[in-house]
Tab-separated table of C-alpha atoms in Angstrom:
chain	number	residue	atom	x	y	z
A	1	ALA	CA	-5.386	68.462	-53.861
A	2	GLN	CA	-4.047	66.695	-51.321
A	3	SER	CA	-4.417	62.916	-50.623
A	4	VAL	CA	-3.072	59.929	-49.028
A	5	THR	CA	-3.335	56.701	-50.131
A	6	GLN	CA	-2.475	53.260	-47.892
A	7	LEU	CA	-1.916	50.283	-50.412
A	8	ASP	CA	-2.017	47.368	-47.459
A	9	SER	CA	-5.708	46.893	-45.752
A	10	GLN	CA	-4.577	44.377	-43.599
A	11	VAL	CA	-1.241	43.011	-42.424
A	12	PRO	CA	-0.816	39.655	-41.136
A	13	VAL	CA	2.491	39.242	-38.673
A	14	PHE	CA	4.318	37.325	-35.775
A	15	GLU	CA	5.050	39.009	-33.159
A	16	GLU	CA	8.299	40.593	-32.438
A	17	ALA	CA	8.866	40.614	-36.328
A	18	PRO	CA	9.806	43.324	-38.533
A	19	VAL	CA	6.874	45.997	-39.711
A	20	GLU	CA	6.225	48.520	-42.311
A	21	LEU	CA	3.298	49.934	-42.858
A	22	ARG	CA	3.144	51.726	-45.862
A	23	CYS	CA	1.716	55.644	-46.878
A	24	ASN	CA	2.075	57.679	-50.011
A	25	TYR	CA	0.667	61.416	-50.649
A	26	SER	CA	0.212	64.189	-52.632
A	27	SER	CA	0.556	67.547	-51.482
A	28	SER	CA	0.576	70.751	-53.528
A	29	VAL	CA	1.333	72.767	-50.801
A	30	SER	CA	3.727	72.239	-47.598
A	31	VAL	CA	4.054	68.984	-46.503
A	32	TYR	CA	2.350	67.689	-42.751
A	33	LEU	CA	2.249	64.510	-42.418
A	34	PHE	CA	0.729	62.020	-39.429
A	35	TRP	CA	0.246	58.559	-37.932
A	36	TYR	CA	-2.430	57.770	-35.693
A	37	VAL	CA	-3.295	54.825	-33.769
A	38	GLN	CA	-6.830	53.501	-33.105
A	39	TYR	CA	-7.243	50.647	-30.375
A	40	PRO	CA	-10.375	48.347	-30.550
A	41	ASN	CA	-13.458	50.231	-29.764
A	42	GLN	CA	-10.927	53.041	-29.042
A	43	GLY	CA	-10.640	56.607	-30.514
A	44	LEU	CA	-7.864	57.770	-32.342
A	45	GLN	CA	-4.305	59.509	-30.886
A	46	LEU	CA	-1.378	60.766	-32.702
A	47	LEU	CA	1.842	58.260	-33.305
A	48	LEU	CA	4.000	60.749	-34.780
A	49	LYS	CA	4.478	63.164	-37.299
A	50	TYR	CA	6.517	65.641	-39.138
A	51	LEU	CA	6.272	68.740	-40.274
A	52	SER	CA	9.333	70.436	-41.167
A	53	GLY	CA	13.286	69.135	-39.363
A	54	SER	CA	14.306	65.900	-39.724
A	55	THR	CA	13.132	63.711	-42.550
A	56	LEU	CA	12.796	60.026	-40.083
A	57	VAL	CA	10.221	60.978	-37.034
A	58	LYS	CA	10.266	58.814	-33.990
A	59	GLY	CA	6.797	58.264	-32.023
A	60	ILE	CA	5.091	56.471	-28.873
A	61	ASN	CA	5.574	52.553	-28.809
A	62	GLY	CA	8.631	52.532	-31.406
A	63	PHE	CA	7.315	52.979	-33.765
A	64	GLU	CA	9.024	55.250	-35.958
A	65	ALA	CA	8.589	56.676	-39.952
A	66	GLU	CA	10.212	58.269	-42.559
A	67	PHE	CA	10.066	61.421	-44.749
A	68	ASN	CA	10.266	60.121	-48.072
A	69	LYS	CA	10.236	63.747	-50.404
A	70	SER	CA	11.305	62.229	-53.663
A	71	GLN	CA	9.054	59.173	-53.352
A	72	THR	CA	6.260	61.079	-51.476
A	73	SER	CA	6.182	58.252	-48.957
A	74	PHE	CA	5.686	58.307	-45.342
A	75	HIS	CA	5.840	54.599	-43.911
A	76	LEU	CA	5.364	53.709	-40.974
A	77	ARG	CA	7.866	51.089	-38.634
A	78	LYS	CA	8.928	48.791	-36.303
A	79	PRO	CA	11.777	46.347	-35.835
A	80	SER	CA	9.283	43.991	-33.340
A	81	VAL	CA	6.481	43.987	-33.394
A	82	HIS	CA	3.761	43.110	-30.091
A	83	ILE	CA	1.100	41.318	-29.301
A	84	SER	CA	-0.293	45.403	-28.350
A	85	ASP	CA	0.255	46.257	-31.184
A	86	THR	CA	-2.735	45.223	-32.554
A	87	ALA	CA	-4.731	48.546	-34.691
A	88	GLU	CA	-5.427	50.164	-36.668
A	89	TYR	CA	-2.958	52.280	-38.406
A	90	PHE	CA	-4.219	55.709	-40.243
A	91	CYS	CA	-2.360	58.049	-41.980
A	92	ALA	CA	-3.522	61.306	-42.762
A	93	VAL	CA	-1.932	65.028	-44.202
A	94	VAL	CA	-2.747	68.004	-43.178
A	95	GLY	CA	-5.893	69.448	-45.889
A	96	GLY	CA	-4.287	71.960	-48.117
A	97	ARG	CA	-2.522	75.346	-46.702
A	98	ASN	CA	-4.483	77.644	-44.259
A	99	THR	CA	-6.679	74.927	-42.703
A	100	ASP	CA	-6.542	72.568	-39.939
A	101	LYS	CA	-8.154	69.738	-41.700
A	102	LEU	CA	-6.765	66.227	-42.461
A	103	ILE	CA	-6.767	64.576	-44.776
A	104	PHE	CA	-6.880	60.064	-43.768
A	105	GLY	CA	-5.725	57.747	-45.553
A	106	THR	CA	-8.130	54.203	-45.407
A	107	GLY	CA	-6.020	52.155	-42.861
A	108	THR	CA	-4.275	50.227	-42.261
A	109	ARG	CA	-5.127	46.802	-39.616
A	110	LEU	CA	-2.379	45.036	-38.287
A	111	GLN	CA	-2.915	41.914	-36.530
A	112	VAL	CA	-0.106	40.477	-35.081
A	113	PHE	CA	-0.399	36.481	-34.494
A	114	PRO	CA	1.424	34.663	-31.432
B	1	ASP	CA	-4.027	65.070	-20.905
B	2	VAL	CA	-6.154	66.942	-23.430
B	3	LYS	CA	-9.794	64.666	-23.131
B	4	VAL	CA	-12.728	64.601	-26.049
B	5	THR	CA	-15.490	63.261	-24.401
B	6	GLN	CA	-18.486	61.778	-26.336
B	7	SER	CA	-22.037	61.291	-24.361
B	8	SER	CA	-22.711	57.847	-25.863
B	9	ARG	CA	-21.169	54.767	-26.964
B	10	TYR	CA	-23.126	52.729	-28.386
B	11	LEU	CA	-27.070	53.834	-29.913
B	12	VAL	CA	-29.306	52.779	-31.498
B	13	LYS	CA	-31.846	54.957	-33.983
B	14	ARG	CA	-35.283	54.431	-35.193
B	15	THR	CA	-35.177	55.576	-39.491
B	16	GLY	CA	-36.901	59.012	-39.290
B	17	GLU	CA	-35.664	60.262	-35.469
B	18	LYS	CA	-33.440	62.999	-35.068
B	19	VAL	CA	-31.081	62.043	-33.602
B	20	PHE	CA	-28.819	64.352	-31.358
B	21	LEU	CA	-24.343	62.990	-31.033
B	22	GLU	CA	-22.406	65.757	-28.556
B	23	CYS	CA	-19.402	66.076	-28.445
B	24	VAL	CA	-17.495	68.449	-25.070
B	25	GLN	CA	-13.373	69.124	-24.715
B	26	ASP	CA	-12.371	70.445	-21.534
B	27	MET	CA	-8.312	71.991	-23.395
B	28	ASP	CA	-10.322	75.293	-24.470
B	29	HIS	CA	-9.681	74.010	-27.981
B	30	GLU	CA	-10.951	76.667	-30.602
B	31	ASN	CA	-11.351	74.138	-33.695
B	32	MET	CA	-13.795	70.998	-33.899
B	33	PHE	CA	-14.437	68.099	-36.263
B	34	TRP	CA	-16.506	65.390	-36.818
B	35	TYR	CA	-16.301	63.000	-39.048
B	36	ARG	CA	-17.544	59.095	-39.588
B	37	GLN	CA	-15.208	56.269	-39.577
B	38	ASP	CA	-16.958	53.647	-42.018
B	39	PRO	CA	-14.654	49.792	-42.940
B	40	GLY	CA	-11.821	50.466	-46.290
B	41	LEU	CA	-13.402	54.229	-46.431
B	42	GLY	CA	-11.803	55.707	-43.162
B	43	LEU	CA	-12.408	58.470	-42.064
B	44	ARG	CA	-14.265	61.261	-44.211
B	45	LEU	CA	-14.632	65.003	-42.238
B	46	ILE	CA	-18.644	65.898	-41.689
B	47	TYR	CA	-18.825	68.890	-40.554
B	48	PHE	CA	-16.252	71.628	-39.073
B	49	SER	CA	-16.642	74.013	-36.621
B	50	TYR	CA	-14.007	76.665	-36.243
B	51	ASP	CA	-14.843	78.930	-33.206
B	52	VAL	CA	-18.884	78.822	-31.506
B	53	LYS	CA	-21.530	79.373	-34.054
B	54	MET	CA	-19.102	79.364	-36.650
B	55	LYS	CA	-19.108	75.962	-38.636
B	56	GLU	CA	-18.022	74.673	-42.355
B	57	LYS	CA	-19.295	71.775	-44.721
B	58	GLY	CA	-17.048	68.570	-44.879
B	59	ASP	CA	-16.730	65.932	-47.366
B	60	ILE	CA	-20.297	64.590	-46.486
B	61	PRO	CA	-22.455	66.286	-44.654
B	62	GLU	CA	-25.734	65.549	-46.353
B	63	GLY	CA	-28.193	65.003	-43.945
B	64	TYR	CA	-26.636	66.341	-40.466
B	65	SER	CA	-26.240	69.005	-39.222
B	66	VAL	CA	-24.316	70.921	-36.368
B	67	SER	CA	-24.064	73.188	-33.509
B	68	ARG	CA	-21.645	75.643	-31.467
B	69	GLU	CA	-22.540	77.202	-29.668
B	70	LYS	CA	-20.257	77.194	-26.139
B	71	LYS	CA	-15.980	76.688	-27.364
B	72	GLU	CA	-16.644	72.912	-25.925
B	73	ARG	CA	-19.438	71.638	-27.132
B	74	PHE	CA	-19.720	69.867	-30.907
B	75	SER	CA	-23.344	68.516	-31.734
B	76	LEU	CA	-24.341	66.466	-34.583
B	77	ILE	CA	-27.295	66.916	-35.775
B	78	LEU	CA	-29.901	63.562	-37.781
B	79	GLU	CA	-32.334	65.617	-39.075
B	80	SER	CA	-33.770	62.595	-39.498
B	81	ALA	CA	-31.592	59.295	-39.316
B	82	SER	CA	-31.223	57.156	-42.133
B	83	THR	CA	-30.074	53.067	-42.244
B	84	ASN	CA	-26.801	54.577	-44.759
B	85	GLN	CA	-26.319	56.922	-41.575
B	86	THR	CA	-25.656	53.920	-38.614
B	87	SER	CA	-21.502	54.003	-38.847
B	88	MET	CA	-19.083	54.915	-36.106
B	89	TYR	CA	-18.165	58.937	-35.246
B	90	LEU	CA	-15.636	60.408	-34.426
B	91	CYS	CA	-15.251	64.218	-32.716
B	92	ALA	CA	-11.475	65.721	-32.505
B	93	SER	CA	-10.638	68.399	-31.904
B	94	ASN	CA	-7.554	70.642	-32.083
B	95	PRO	CA	-5.979	73.981	-31.083
B	96	LEU	CA	-4.606	76.288	-32.826
B	97	ALA	CA	-1.703	76.662	-30.163
B	98	ARG	CA	1.901	76.486	-33.609
B	99	GLU	CA	3.329	73.892	-32.350
B	100	LYS	CA	0.335	71.600	-31.685
B	101	LYS	CA	-0.942	72.796	-34.374
B	102	ASN	CA	-3.217	69.762	-36.529
B	103	ILE	CA	-3.328	67.424	-34.230
B	104	GLN	CA	-6.264	66.078	-33.499
B	105	TYR	CA	-7.040	64.589	-30.292
B	106	PHE	CA	-10.245	62.419	-30.679
B	107	GLY	CA	-12.594	61.096	-28.717
B	108	ALA	CA	-13.524	57.313	-28.196
B	109	GLY	CA	-15.940	57.424	-30.987
B	110	THR	CA	-20.104	56.692	-30.953
B	111	ARG	CA	-22.288	53.448	-32.891
B	112	LEU	CA	-25.107	55.010	-34.520
B	113	SER	CA	-27.209	51.460	-35.253
B	114	VAL	CA	-30.459	52.751	-37.537
B	115	LEU	CA	-32.980	50.385	-37.273
């Protein structure tokens, strides 16, 4: 069965510091992975996705993630965060073969301080 | 841009009331989803629809039903609201097109309080 684990429920960081949000997955089928961001009082929007090809995926707002098959990880990184990056971040994996459903992690709240 | 619109941002209802949450998407997407979002639990799938009048239970369907009479509209129904259904409800849609497969587009959410 597919599952996603986000070990950090909250990550506090100062502005302009680097950040890494961790995501580990379990999947018995081909792995398609996603990071979504939810800004306060908004729905989720796609940050980036890994479907195949290069293991380093670049997304919007300067974020990138690396697919690591041996460690079953898909960590999200940004070299220098801004106050406006304060949001909740969700990792997701496709829920199985021949399905359009996604399995979401429990989310990581990134809080950027000045 | 894809637009997924949820009819209400905030709703307050009483225990036992029948509640309708409406969601409309304007991109002719085949698939539509209803999730609830709770702190520490992430998003949990309630119901999923892959075509008009077609539906599939998600992980937590108990206490909910859905209706999809038109392709663009997907309604979530709480037959008899209870306090444990107080939550944020998110609607999403996604197309079958291969290049956008599995990418879901979300509405802004409806925060429901059941008193």
